[in-house]
Tab-separated table of C-alpha atoms in Angstrom:
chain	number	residue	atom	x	y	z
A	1	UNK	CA	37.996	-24.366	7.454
A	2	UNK	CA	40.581	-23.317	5.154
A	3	UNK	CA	38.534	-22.426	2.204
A	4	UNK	CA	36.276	-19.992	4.420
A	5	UNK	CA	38.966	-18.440	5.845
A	6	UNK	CA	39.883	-17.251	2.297
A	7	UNK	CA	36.217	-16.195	0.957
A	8	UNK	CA	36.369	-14.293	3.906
A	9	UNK	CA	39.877	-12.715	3.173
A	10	UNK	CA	38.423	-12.322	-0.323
A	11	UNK	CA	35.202	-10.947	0.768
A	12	UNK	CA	37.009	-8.032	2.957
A	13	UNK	CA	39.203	-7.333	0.076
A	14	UNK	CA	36.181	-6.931	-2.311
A	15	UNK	CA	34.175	-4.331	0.074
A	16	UNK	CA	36.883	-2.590	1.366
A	17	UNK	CA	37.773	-1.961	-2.841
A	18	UNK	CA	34.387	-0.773	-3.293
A	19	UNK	CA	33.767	1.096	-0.388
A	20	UNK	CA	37.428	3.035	-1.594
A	21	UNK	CA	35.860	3.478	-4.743
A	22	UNK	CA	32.720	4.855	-4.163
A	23	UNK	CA	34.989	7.144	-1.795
A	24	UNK	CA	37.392	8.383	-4.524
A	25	UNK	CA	34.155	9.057	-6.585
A	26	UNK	CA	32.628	11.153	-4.521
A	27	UNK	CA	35.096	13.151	-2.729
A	28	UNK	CA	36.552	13.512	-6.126
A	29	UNK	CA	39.781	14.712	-4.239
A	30	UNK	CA	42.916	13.235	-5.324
A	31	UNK	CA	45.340	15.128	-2.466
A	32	UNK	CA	47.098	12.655	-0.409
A	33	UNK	CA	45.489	12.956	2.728
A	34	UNK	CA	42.330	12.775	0.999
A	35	UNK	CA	43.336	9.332	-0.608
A	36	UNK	CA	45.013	7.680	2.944
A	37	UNK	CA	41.730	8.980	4.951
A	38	UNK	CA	39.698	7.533	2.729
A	39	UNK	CA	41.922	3.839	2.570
A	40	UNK	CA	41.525	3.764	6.634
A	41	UNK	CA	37.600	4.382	6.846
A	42	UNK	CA	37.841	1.912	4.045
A	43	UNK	CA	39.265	-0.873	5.790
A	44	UNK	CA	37.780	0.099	9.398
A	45	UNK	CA	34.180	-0.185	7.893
A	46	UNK	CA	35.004	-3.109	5.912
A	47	UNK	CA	36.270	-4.854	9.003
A	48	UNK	CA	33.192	-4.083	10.754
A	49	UNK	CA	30.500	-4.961	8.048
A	50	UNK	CA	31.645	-7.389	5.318
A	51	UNK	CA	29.620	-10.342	6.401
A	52	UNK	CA	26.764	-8.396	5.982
A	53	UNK	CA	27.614	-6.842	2.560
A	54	UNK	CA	28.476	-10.219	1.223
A	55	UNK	CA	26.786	-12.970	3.389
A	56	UNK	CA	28.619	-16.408	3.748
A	57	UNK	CA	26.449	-18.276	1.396
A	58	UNK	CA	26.853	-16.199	-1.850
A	59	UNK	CA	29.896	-18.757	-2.888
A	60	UNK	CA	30.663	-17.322	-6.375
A	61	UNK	CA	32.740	-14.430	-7.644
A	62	UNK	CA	29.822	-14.551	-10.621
A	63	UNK	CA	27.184	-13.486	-8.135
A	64	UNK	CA	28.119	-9.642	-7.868
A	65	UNK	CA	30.954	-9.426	-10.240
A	66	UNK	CA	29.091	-8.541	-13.734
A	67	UNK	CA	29.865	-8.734	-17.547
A	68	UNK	CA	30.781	-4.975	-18.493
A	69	UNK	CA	29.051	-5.254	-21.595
A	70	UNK	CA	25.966	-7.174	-20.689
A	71	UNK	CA	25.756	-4.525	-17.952
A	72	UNK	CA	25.774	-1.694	-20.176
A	73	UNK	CA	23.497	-3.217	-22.308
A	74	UNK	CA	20.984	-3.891	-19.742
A	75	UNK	CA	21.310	0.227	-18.638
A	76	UNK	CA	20.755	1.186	-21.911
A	77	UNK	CA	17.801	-1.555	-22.131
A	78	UNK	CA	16.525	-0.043	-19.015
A	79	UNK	CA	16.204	3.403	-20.384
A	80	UNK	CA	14.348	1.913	-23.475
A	81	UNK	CA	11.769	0.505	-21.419
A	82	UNK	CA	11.324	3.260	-19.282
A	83	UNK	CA	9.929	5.287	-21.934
A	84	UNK	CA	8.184	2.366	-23.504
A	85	UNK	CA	6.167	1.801	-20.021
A	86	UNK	CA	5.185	5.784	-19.859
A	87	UNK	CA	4.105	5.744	-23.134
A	88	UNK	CA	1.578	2.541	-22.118
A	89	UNK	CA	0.577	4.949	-19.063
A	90	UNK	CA	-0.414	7.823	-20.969
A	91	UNK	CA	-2.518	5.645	-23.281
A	92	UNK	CA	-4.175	3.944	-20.083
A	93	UNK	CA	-4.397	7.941	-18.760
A	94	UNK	CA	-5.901	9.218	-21.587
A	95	UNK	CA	-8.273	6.011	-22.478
A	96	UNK	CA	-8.913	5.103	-19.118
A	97	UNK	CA	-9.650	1.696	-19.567
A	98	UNK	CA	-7.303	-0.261	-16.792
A	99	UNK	CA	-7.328	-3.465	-15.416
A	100	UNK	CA	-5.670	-3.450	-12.226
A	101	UNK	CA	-4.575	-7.156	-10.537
A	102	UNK	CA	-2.110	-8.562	-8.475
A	103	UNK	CA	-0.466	-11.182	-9.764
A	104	UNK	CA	2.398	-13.677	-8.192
A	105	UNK	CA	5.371	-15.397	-9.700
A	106	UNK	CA	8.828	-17.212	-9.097
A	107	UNK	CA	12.107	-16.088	-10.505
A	108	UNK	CA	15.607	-18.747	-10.952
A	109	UNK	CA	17.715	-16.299	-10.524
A	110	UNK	CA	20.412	-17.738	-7.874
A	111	UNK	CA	21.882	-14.481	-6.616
A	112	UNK	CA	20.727	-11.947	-4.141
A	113	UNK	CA	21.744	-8.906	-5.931
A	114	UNK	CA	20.154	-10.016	-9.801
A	115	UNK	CA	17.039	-10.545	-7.651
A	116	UNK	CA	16.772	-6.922	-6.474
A	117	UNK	CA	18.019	-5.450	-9.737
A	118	UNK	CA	15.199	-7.844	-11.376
A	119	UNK	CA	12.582	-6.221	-9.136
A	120	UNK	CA	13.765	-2.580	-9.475
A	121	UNK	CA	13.930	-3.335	-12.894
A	122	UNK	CA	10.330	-4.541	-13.556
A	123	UNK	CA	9.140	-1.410	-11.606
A	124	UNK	CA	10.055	-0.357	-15.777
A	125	UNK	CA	8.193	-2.700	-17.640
A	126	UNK	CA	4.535	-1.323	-18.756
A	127	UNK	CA	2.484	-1.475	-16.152
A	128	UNK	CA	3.858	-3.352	-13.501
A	129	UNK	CA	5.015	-2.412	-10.383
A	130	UNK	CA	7.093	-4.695	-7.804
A	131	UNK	CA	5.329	-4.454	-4.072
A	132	UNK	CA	6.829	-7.262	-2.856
A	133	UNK	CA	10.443	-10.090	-2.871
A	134	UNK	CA	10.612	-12.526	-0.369
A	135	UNK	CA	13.689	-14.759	-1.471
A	136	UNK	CA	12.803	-15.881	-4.784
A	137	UNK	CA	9.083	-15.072	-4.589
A	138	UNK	CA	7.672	-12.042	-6.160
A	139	UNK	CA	4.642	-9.973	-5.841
A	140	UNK	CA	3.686	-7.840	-8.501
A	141	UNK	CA	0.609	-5.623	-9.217
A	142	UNK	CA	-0.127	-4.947	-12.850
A	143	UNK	CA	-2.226	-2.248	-14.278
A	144	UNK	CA	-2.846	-3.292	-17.545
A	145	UNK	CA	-3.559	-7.024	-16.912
A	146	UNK	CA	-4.305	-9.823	-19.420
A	147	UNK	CA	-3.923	-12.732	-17.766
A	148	UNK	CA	-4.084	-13.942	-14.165
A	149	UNK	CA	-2.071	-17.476	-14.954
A	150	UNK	CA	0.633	-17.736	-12.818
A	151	UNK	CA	2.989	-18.986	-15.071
A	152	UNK	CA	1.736	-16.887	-17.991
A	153	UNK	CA	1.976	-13.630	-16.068
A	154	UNK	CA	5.399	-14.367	-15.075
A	155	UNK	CA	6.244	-14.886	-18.845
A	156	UNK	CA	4.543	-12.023	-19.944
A	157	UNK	CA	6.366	-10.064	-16.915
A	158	UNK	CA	9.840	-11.185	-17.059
A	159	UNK	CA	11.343	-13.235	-19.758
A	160	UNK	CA	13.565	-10.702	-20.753
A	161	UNK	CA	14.964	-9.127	-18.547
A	162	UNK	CA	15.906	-12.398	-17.101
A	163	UNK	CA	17.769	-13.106	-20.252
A	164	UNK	CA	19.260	-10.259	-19.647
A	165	UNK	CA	19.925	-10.329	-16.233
A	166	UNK	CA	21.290	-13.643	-16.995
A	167	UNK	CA	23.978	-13.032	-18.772
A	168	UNK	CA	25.050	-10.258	-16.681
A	169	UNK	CA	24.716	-11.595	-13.403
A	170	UNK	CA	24.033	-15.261	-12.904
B	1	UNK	CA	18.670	29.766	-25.717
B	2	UNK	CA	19.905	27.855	-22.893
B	3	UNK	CA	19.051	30.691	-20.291
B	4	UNK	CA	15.248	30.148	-21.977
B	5	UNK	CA	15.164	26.228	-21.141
B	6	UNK	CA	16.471	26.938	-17.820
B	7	UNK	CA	13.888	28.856	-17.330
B	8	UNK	CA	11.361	27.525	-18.318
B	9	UNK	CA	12.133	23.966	-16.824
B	10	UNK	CA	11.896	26.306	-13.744
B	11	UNK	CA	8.681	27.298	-14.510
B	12	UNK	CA	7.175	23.634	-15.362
B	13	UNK	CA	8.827	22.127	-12.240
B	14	UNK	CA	6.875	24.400	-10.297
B	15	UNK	CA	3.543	23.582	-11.655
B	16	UNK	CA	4.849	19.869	-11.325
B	17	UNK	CA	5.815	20.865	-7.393
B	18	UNK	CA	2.080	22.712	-6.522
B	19	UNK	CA	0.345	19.823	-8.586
B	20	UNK	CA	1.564	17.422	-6.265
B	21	UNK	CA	1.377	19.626	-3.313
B	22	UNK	CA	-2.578	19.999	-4.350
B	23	UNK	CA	-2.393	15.849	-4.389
B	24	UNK	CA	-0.803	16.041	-1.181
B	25	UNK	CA	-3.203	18.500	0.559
B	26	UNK	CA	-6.322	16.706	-0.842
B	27	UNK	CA	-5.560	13.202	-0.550
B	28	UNK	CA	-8.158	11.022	1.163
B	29	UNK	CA	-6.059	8.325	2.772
B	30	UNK	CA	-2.340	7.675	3.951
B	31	UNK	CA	-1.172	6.313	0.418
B	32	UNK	CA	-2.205	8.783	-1.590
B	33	UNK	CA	-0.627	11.269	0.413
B	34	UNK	CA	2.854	9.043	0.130
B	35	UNK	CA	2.458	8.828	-3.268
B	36	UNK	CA	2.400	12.399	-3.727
B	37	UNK	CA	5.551	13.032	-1.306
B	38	UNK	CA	7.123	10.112	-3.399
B	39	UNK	CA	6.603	12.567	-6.994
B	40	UNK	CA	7.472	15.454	-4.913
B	41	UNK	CA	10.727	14.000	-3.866
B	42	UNK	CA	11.783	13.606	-7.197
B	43	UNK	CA	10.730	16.826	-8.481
B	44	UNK	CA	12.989	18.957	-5.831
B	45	UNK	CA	15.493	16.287	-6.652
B	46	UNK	CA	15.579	18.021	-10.173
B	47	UNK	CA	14.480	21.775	-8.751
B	48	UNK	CA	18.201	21.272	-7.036
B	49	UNK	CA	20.082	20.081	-9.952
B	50	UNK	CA	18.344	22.662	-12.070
B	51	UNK	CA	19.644	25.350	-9.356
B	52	UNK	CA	23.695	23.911	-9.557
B	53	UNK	CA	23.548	23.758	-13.153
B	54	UNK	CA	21.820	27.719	-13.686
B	55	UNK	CA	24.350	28.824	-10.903
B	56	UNK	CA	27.250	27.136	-11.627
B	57	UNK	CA	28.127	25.933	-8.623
B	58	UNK	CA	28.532	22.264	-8.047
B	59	UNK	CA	27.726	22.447	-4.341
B	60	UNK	CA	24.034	22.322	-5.203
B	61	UNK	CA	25.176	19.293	-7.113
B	62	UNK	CA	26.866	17.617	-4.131
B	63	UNK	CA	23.658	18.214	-1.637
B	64	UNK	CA	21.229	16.769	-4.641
B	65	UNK	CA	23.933	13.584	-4.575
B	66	UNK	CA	23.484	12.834	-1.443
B	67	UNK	CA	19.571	13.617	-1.226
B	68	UNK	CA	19.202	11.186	-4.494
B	69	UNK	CA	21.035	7.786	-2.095
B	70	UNK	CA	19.638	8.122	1.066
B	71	UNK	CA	16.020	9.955	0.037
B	72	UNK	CA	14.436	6.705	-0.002
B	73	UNK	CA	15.534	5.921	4.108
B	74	UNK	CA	12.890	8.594	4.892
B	75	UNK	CA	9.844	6.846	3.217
B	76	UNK	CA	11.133	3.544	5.150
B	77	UNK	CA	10.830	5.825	8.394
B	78	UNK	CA	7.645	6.798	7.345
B	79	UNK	CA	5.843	3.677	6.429
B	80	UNK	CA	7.542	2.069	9.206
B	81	UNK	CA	5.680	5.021	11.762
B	82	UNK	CA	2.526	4.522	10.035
B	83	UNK	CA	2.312	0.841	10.294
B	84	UNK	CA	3.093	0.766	13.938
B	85	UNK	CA	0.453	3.251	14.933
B	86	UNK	CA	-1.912	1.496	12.770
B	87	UNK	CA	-1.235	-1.691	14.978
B	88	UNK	CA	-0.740	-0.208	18.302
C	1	UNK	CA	26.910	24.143	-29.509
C	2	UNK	CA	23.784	24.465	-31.552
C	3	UNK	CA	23.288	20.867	-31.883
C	4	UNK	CA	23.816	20.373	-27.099
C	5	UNK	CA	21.314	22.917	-27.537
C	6	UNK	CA	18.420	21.871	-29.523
C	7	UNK	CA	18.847	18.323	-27.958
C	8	UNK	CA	18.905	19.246	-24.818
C	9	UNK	CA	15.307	20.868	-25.700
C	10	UNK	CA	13.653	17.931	-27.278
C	11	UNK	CA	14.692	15.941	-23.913
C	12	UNK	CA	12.550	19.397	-22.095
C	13	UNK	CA	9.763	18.693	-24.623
C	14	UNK	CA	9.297	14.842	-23.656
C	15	UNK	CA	9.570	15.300	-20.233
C	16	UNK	CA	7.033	18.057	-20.361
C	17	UNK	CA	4.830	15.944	-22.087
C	18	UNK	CA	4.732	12.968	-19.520
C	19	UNK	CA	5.004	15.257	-16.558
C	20	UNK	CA	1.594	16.744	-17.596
C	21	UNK	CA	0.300	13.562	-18.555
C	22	UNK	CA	1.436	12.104	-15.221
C	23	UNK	CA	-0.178	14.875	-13.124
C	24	UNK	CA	-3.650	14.290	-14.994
C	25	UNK	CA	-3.603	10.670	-14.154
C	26	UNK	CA	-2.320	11.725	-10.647
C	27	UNK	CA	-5.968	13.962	-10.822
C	28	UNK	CA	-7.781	11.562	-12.842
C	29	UNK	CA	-7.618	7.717	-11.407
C	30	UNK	CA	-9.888	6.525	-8.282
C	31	UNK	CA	-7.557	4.327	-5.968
C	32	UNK	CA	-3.949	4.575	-4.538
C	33	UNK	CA	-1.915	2.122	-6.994
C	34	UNK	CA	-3.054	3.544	-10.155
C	35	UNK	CA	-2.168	6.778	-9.069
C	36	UNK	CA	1.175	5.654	-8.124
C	37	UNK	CA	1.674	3.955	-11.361
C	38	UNK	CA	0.846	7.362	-13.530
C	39	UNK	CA	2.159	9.746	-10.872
C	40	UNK	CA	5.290	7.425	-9.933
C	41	UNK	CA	6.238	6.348	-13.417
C	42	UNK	CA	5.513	9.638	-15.439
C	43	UNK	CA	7.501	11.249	-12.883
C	44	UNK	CA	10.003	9.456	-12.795
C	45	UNK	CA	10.561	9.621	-16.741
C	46	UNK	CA	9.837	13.701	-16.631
C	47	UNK	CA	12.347	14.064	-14.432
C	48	UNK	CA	14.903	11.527	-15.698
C	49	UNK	CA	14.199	13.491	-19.230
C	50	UNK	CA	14.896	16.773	-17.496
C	51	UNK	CA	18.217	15.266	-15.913
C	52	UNK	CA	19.325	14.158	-19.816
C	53	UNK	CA	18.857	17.902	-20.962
C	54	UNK	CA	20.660	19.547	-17.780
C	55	UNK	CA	23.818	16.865	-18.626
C	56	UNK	CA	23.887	18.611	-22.063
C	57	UNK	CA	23.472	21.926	-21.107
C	58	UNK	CA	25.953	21.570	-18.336
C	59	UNK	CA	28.809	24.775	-18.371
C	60	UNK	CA	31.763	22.448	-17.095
C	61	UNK	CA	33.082	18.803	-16.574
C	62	UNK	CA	33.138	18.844	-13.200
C	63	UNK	CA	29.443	19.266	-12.721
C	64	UNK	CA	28.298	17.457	-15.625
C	65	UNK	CA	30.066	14.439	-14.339
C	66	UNK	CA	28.045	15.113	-10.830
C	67	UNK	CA	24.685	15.054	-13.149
C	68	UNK	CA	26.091	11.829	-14.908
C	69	UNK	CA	26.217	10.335	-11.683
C	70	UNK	CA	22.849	11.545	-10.412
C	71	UNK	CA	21.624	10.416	-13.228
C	72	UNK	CA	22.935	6.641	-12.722
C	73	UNK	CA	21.760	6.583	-9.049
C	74	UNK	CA	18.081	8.151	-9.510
C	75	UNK	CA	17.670	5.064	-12.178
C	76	UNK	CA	18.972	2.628	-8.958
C	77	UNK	CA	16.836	4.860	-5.714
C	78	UNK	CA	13.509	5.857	-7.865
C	79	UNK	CA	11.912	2.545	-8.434
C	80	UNK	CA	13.283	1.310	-4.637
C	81	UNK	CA	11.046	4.323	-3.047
C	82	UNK	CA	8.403	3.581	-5.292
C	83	UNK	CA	8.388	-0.462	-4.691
C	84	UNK	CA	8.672	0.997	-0.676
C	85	UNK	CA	5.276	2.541	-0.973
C	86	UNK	CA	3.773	0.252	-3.278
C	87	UNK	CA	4.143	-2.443	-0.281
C	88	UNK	CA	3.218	-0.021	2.622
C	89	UNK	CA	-0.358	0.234	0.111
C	90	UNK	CA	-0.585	-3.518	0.153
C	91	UNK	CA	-0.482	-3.798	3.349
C	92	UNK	CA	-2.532	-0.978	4.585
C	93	UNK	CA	-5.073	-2.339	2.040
C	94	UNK	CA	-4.876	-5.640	3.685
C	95	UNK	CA	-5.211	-4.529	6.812
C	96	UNK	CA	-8.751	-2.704	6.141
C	97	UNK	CA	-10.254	-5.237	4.472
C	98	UNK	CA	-9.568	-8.289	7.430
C	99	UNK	CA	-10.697	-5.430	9.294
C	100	UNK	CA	-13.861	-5.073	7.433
C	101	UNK	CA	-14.246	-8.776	7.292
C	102	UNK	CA	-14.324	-9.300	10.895
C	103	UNK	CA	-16.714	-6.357	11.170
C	104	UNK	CA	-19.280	-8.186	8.942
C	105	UNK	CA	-18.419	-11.257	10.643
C	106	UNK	CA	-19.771	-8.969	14.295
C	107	UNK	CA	-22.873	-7.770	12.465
C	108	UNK	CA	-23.523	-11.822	11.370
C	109	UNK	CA	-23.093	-13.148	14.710
């Protein structure tokens, strides 16, 4: 009893921090009825949603507090790729030779938030695109396919940016 | 130099803009039209920024903020409408 | 000055390039998810380019900040809109072809 009374003094701490952030940022005010607005709507819609912005079961600070570094890292890895991917599409656009398939996979990532930055981020990966993440299961359809193997695909798909996911998340 | 980027960014997000317009006018099914709306989105995304930065004003900036977080709740709307009627 | 300048028009440049290519394969492919992967993805990096040349050309702080952080956010809400109507395909696509199937299944019968 004890202990979840203070993950969930913790947890309304944590949103009500970033919900004041994200406030500061974009009002980008700094007069002082600006700043004490902002602190009340902070804590009134932190009170009223914080079990939904960090549900119950996510027991670990690790979960959706990341590395700096990794995390800038991964942007900048993200941008890479990006271009990387729409290079592969032109070629397919100008050759057109595709070879469009669905394929299915599993992830071990543990935390809800690495899984949906996984999924955005293999939206950037050539040729893939994320249609579907139901807990840890993901659907993906991929345009320039080699191999319909489950556990190949998933290889092929997202080694990598589960490494680096990894280390910035958990 | 910089007024002749400007403008012609202007000129190329345009063509980008009645491209998929033409995509969105044409298209045979459902998706294809939503894929179109999906590159238009981003393309007026960029018209707006375009606009702030040329005018100087950062209220175009602001609007194009708050059009980049929340432009994706519209396509949930829309799928959402489209997969009821299809059931119903 | 020079230097924001003629950076800020190779970003123009690349973007152009994989806007055009993107509309092409918007044009060019047959069903729904290949056009969202050329339209979607070449978009997405033509206008992402476009973004990266506005940021250097931008006249003050306060508004290149504001493109800094549109920047940072269309990387987060771009691929979520795509994934959104990658799925509603799916299932539409699904939905036709049981429908199809039980069609054939009528005709049989």
């Amino acid at each position: 009893m004890n202990s979840r009374r203070v993950w969930a003094i913790l947890r309304f701490v944590l949103t009500t921090l970033f919900l004041y952030f994200v406030w500061v940022l974009f009002t980008s005010d700094l007069g002082l009825f600006s700043l004490l607005f902002g602190l009340a709507a902070s804590v009134m819609t932190a009170a009223l949603t914080y079990h939904i912005f960090l549900p119950e079961h996510e027991a670990n600070l690790r979960f959706f507090t990341p590395h700096f570094w990794a995390l800038i890292r991964f942007l900048f890895l993200m941008v890479f790729s990006l271009y990387q991917s729409s290079f592969q599409v032109v070629k397919a656009v100008i050759s057109g030779n595709t070879n469009p398939r669905i394929v299915h996979f599993r992830t071990r990532l543990r935390s809800d938030l690495a899984r949906t930055v996984l999924a955005n981020a293999i939206t950037f990966t050539p040729g893939t695109m994320t249609l579907d993440l139901n807990d840890d299961h993901l659907t993906v359809h991929w345009l320039l396919c080699s191999t319909t193997h489950t556990k190949a695909a998933g290889e092929a798909i997202k080694t990598k940016l589960e490494h680096a996911l990894g280390r910035t998340w958990l | 130099m910089t007024e002749f980027i400007l403008q012609s960014m202007l000129v190329m997000l345009i063509i980008f803009a009645i491209g998929t317009l033409l995509r969105l006018l044409l298209g045979p099914t459902a998706s294809d039209r939503l894929v179109a709306l999906n590159v238009l989105s981003a393309v007026s995304l960029a018209l707006l920024v375009l606009w702030g930065i040329r005018i100087g004003r950062t209220l175009y900036l602001d609007v194009a903020l708050v059009y980049d977080i929340f432009g994706f709740l519209g396509f949930l709307a829309i799928t959402r409408f489209l997969k009821d009627r299809k059931e119903g | 000055m020079i230097i924001r300048e003629i950076l800020a028009l190779i970003a123009f440049l690349v973007g152009t390039f994989f806007g055009i290519f993107g509309m092409v394969g918007l044009f060019r492919f047959r069903d729904p998810y290949s056009r969202l992967h050329a339209g979607s993805l070449c978009g997405t990096t033509a206008v992402f380019s476009y973004l990266v040349a506005l940021l250097l050309l931008a006249p003050s702080l306060a508004s290149g900040a504001r493109v800094f952080i549109i920047l940072v956010f269309f990387l987060i809400s771009a691929p979520t809109g795509s994934s959104i109507v990658g799925k509603f395909i799916w299932e539409s696509e699904d939905a036709t072809r049981q429908r199809s199937a039980m069609k054939r299944e009528d005709k049989s019968l």
